Coordinates of C-alpha atoms and ligand atoms in Angstrom, one line a residue:
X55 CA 34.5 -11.2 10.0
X56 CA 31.1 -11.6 11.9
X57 CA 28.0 -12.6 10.2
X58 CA 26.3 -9.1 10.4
X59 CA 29.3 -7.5 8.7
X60 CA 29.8 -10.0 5.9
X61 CA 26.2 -9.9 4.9
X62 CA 26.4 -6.1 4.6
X63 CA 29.8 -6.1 3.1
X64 CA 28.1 -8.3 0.7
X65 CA 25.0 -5.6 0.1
X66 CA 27.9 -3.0 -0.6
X67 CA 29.4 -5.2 -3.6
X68 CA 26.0 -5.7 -4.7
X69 CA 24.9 -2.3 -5.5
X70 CA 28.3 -1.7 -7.2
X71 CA 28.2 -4.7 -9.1
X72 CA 24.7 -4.2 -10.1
X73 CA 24.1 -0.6 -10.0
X74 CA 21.6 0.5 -12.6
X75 CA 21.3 -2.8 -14.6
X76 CA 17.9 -2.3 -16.1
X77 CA 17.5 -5.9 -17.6
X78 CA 15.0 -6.8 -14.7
X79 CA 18.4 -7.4 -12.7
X80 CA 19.0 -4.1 -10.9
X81 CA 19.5 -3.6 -7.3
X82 CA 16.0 -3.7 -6.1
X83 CA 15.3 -7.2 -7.5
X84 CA 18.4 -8.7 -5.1
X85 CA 16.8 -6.3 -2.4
X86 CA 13.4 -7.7 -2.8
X87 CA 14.7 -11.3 -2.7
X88 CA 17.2 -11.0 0.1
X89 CA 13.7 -9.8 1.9
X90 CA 11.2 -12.2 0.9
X91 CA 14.6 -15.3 1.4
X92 CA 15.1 -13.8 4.6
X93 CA 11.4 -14.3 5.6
X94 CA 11.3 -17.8 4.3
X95 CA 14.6 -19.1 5.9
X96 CA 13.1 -17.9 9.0
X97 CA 9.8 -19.6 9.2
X98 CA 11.5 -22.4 7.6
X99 CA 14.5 -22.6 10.1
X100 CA 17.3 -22.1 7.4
X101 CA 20.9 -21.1 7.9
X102 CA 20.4 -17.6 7.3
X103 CA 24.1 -16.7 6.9
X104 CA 23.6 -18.5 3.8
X105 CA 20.8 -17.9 2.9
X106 CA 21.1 -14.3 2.8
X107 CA 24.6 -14.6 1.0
X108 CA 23.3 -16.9 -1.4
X109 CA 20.1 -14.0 -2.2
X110 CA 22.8 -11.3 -2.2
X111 CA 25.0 -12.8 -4.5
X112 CA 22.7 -14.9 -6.7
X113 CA 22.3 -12.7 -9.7
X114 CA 26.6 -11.2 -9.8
X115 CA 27.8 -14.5 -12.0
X116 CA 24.9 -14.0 -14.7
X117 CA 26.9 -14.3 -18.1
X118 CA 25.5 -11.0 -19.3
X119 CA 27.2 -9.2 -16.6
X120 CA 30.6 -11.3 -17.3
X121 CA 32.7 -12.5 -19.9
X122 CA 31.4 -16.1 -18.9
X123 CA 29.4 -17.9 -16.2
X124 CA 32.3 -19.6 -14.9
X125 CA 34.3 -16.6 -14.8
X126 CA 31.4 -14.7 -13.1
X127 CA 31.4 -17.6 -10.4
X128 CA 35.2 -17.3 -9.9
X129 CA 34.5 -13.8 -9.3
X130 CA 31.7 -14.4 -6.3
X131 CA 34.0 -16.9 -5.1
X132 CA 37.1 -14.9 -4.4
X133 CA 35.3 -12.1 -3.0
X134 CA 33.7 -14.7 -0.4
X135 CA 37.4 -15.6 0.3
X136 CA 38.7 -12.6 0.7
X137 CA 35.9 -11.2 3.5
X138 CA 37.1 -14.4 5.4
X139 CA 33.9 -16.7 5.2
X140 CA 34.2 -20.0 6.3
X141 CA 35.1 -22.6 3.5
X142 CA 31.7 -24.5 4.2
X143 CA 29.6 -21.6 3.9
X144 CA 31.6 -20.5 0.7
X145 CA 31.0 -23.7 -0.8
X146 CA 27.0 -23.8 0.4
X147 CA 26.9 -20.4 -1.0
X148 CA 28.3 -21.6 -4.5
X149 CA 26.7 -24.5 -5.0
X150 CA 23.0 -22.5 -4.7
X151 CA 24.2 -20.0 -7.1
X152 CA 25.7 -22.0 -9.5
X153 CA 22.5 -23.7 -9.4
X154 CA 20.5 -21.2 -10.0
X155 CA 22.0 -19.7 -12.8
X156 CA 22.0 -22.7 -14.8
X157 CA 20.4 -22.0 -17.9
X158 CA 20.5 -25.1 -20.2
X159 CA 18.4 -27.2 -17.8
X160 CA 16.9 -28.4 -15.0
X161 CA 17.3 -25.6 -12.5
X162 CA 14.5 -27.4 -9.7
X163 CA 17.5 -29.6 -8.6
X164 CA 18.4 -27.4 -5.2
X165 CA 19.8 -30.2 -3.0
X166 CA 19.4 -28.1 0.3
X167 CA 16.4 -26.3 2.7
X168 CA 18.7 -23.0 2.0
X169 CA 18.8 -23.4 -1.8
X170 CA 15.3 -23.8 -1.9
X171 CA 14.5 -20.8 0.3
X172 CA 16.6 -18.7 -2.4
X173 CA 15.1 -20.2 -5.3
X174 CA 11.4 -19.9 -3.8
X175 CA 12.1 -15.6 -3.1
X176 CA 13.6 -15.8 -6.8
X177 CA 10.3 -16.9 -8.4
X178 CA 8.6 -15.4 -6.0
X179 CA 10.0 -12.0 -7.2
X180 CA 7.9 -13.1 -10.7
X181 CA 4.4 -13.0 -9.0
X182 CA 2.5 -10.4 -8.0
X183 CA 2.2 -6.5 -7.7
X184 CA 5.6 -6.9 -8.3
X185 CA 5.5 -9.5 -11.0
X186 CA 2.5 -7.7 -12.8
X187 CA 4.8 -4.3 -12.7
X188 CA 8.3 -6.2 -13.9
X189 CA 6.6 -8.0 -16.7
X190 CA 4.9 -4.8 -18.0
X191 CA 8.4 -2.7 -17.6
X192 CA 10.4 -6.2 -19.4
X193 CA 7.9 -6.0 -22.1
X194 CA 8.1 -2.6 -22.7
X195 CA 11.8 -2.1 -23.1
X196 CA 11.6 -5.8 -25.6
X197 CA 9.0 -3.8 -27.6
X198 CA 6.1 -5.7 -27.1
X199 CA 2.6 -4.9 -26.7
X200 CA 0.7 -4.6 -23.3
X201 CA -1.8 -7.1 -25.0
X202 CA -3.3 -8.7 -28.4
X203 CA -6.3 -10.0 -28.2
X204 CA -5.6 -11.6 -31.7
X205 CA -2.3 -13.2 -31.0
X206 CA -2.4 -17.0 -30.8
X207 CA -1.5 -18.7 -27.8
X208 CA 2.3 -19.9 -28.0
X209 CA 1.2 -23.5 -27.9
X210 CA -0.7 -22.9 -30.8
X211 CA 2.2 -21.4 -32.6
X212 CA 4.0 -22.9 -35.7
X213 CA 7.6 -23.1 -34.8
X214 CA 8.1 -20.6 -37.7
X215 CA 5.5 -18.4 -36.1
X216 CA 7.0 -18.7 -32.7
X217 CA 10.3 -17.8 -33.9
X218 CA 9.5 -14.3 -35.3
X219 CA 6.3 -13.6 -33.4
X220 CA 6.9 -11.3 -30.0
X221 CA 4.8 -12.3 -27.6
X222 CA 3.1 -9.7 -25.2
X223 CA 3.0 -9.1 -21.6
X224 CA 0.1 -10.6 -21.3
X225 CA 0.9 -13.1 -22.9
X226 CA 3.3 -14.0 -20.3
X227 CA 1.3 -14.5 -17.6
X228 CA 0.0 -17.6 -19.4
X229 CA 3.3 -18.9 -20.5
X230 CA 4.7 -18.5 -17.1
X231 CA 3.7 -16.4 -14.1
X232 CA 0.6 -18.1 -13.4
X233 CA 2.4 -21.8 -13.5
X234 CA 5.2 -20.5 -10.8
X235 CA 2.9 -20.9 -7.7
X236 CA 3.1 -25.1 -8.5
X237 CA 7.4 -24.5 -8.3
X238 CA 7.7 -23.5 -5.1
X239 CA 9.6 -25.9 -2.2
X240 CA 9.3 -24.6 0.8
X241 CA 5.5 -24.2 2.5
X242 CA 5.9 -21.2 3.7
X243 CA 7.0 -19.7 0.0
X244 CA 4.0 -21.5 -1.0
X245 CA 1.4 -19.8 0.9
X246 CA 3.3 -16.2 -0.6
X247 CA 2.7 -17.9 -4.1
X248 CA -1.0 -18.1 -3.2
X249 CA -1.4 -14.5 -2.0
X250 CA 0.4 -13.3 -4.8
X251 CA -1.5 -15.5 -7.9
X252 CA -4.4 -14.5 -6.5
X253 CA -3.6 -10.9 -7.2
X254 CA -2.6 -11.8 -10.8
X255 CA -5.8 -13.3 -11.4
X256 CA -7.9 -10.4 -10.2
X257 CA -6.1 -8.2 -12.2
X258 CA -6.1 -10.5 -15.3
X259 CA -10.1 -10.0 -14.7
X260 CA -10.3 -6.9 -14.1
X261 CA -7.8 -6.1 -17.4
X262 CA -9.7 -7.9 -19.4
X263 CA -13.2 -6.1 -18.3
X264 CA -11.7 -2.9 -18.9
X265 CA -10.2 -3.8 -22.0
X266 CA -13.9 -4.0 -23.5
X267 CA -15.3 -0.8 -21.6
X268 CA -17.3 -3.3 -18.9
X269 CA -15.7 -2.2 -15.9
Ligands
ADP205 P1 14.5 -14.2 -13.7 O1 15.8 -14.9 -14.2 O2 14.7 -13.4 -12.4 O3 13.3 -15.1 -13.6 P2 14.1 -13.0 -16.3 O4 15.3 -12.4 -16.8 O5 13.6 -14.3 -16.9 O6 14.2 -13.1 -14.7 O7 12.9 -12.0 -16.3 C1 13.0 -10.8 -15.6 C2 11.5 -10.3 -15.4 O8 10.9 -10.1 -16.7 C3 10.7 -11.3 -14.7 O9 9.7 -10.6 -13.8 C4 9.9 -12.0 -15.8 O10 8.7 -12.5 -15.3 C5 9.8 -11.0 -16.8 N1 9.8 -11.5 -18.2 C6 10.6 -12.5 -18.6 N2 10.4 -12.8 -19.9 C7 9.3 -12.0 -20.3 C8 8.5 -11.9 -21.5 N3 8.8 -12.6 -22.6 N4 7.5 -11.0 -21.5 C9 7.3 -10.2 -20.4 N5 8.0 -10.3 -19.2 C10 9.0 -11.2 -19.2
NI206 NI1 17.0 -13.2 -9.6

């Protein structure tokens, strides 16, 4: 199969695999990062093939979707073998996914420039307009507040505290948004990572201002 075709093949299986997943998951967060990837792996001089496979593809093995992670990758896997893709792009593909959805560790490990193109769009999904509107909607459906100006900081949380306590949206900026500019690998995602933390911090301002009738 040529290139062109696989990769939309790939955006088919996608939207039914996907479909209306409303964990933070759904369609549109793959569209956005097959996007922003494909941006990257250009101005970085990527193997796009891969690249955009690897964005397309990088959320299907996620345990909650599948019985298991490894059974999820076993699933990507034989679909790239059955649209014909080359056995080095198949494995390329794999080993960026399986990476990425890693959850016990160290995820920061990707061992190629395409792997760290995907993972870049990933966190880059995080930051913000975007960011600011996915951390709001997340929050909302965990049952959290917008904000608490009384709640402690996390680091200044008992374990027993930070066990029960919800956190808020907010909240999360601190714990992780506004740290994800310092991840990224490629320069190019970096100079997205500054555009985009700079409009978290203005909004953080301009919540907080509001938040107290100033503004
Ligand atoms: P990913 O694996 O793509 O980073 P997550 O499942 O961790 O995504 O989160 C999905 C979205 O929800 C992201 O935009 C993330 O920043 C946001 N999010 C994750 N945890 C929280 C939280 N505790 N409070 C608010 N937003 C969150
Ligand atoms: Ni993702």
């Amino acid at each position: 199969m040529k290139q062109r075709e696989i990769i939309l093949a790939a955006e088919r299986y996608v939207q039914e695999e996907l479909g209306q997943d409303s964990s933070g998951h759904d369609y549109w967060h793959i569209y956005r990062v097959w996007q922003t990837a494909k941006k990257i792996g250009e101005a970085e001089g990527a193997d796009l093939l891969v690249v955009e496979l690897a964005a397309l593809l990088h959320d299907i093995a996620d345990e909650k979707l599948n019985e298991s992670e490894a059974v999820g990758l076993a699933k990507v896997r034989g679909w790239l073998a059955r649209q014909g893709a080359d056995e080095a792009v198949i494995e390329h593909v794999m080993e960026i996914i399986s990476t990425m959805s890693f959850k016990g560790g160290d995820r920061s490990g990707m061992r190629t420039l395409e792997g760290a193109v995907v993972q870049d769009a990933d966190r880059l999904d995080a930051l913000g307009a975007v960011g600011i509107a996915r951390t709001f909607a997340y929050s909302g459906a965990k049952g959290q507040l917008a904000h608490d100006p009384h709640l402690k900081p996390r680091t200044a949380m008992t374990r027993e505290e930070y066990r029960k306590g919800k956190s808020t949206a907010i909240n999360h900026f601190y714990e992780k948004l506004l740290k994800l500019k310092e991840l990224m690998n490629t320069p190019y995602a970096k100079r997205m990572a500054e555009g985009r933390h700079q409009v978290m911090e203005a909004f953080l301002e301009q919540f907080y201002e509001e938040w107290e009738g100033k503004r």
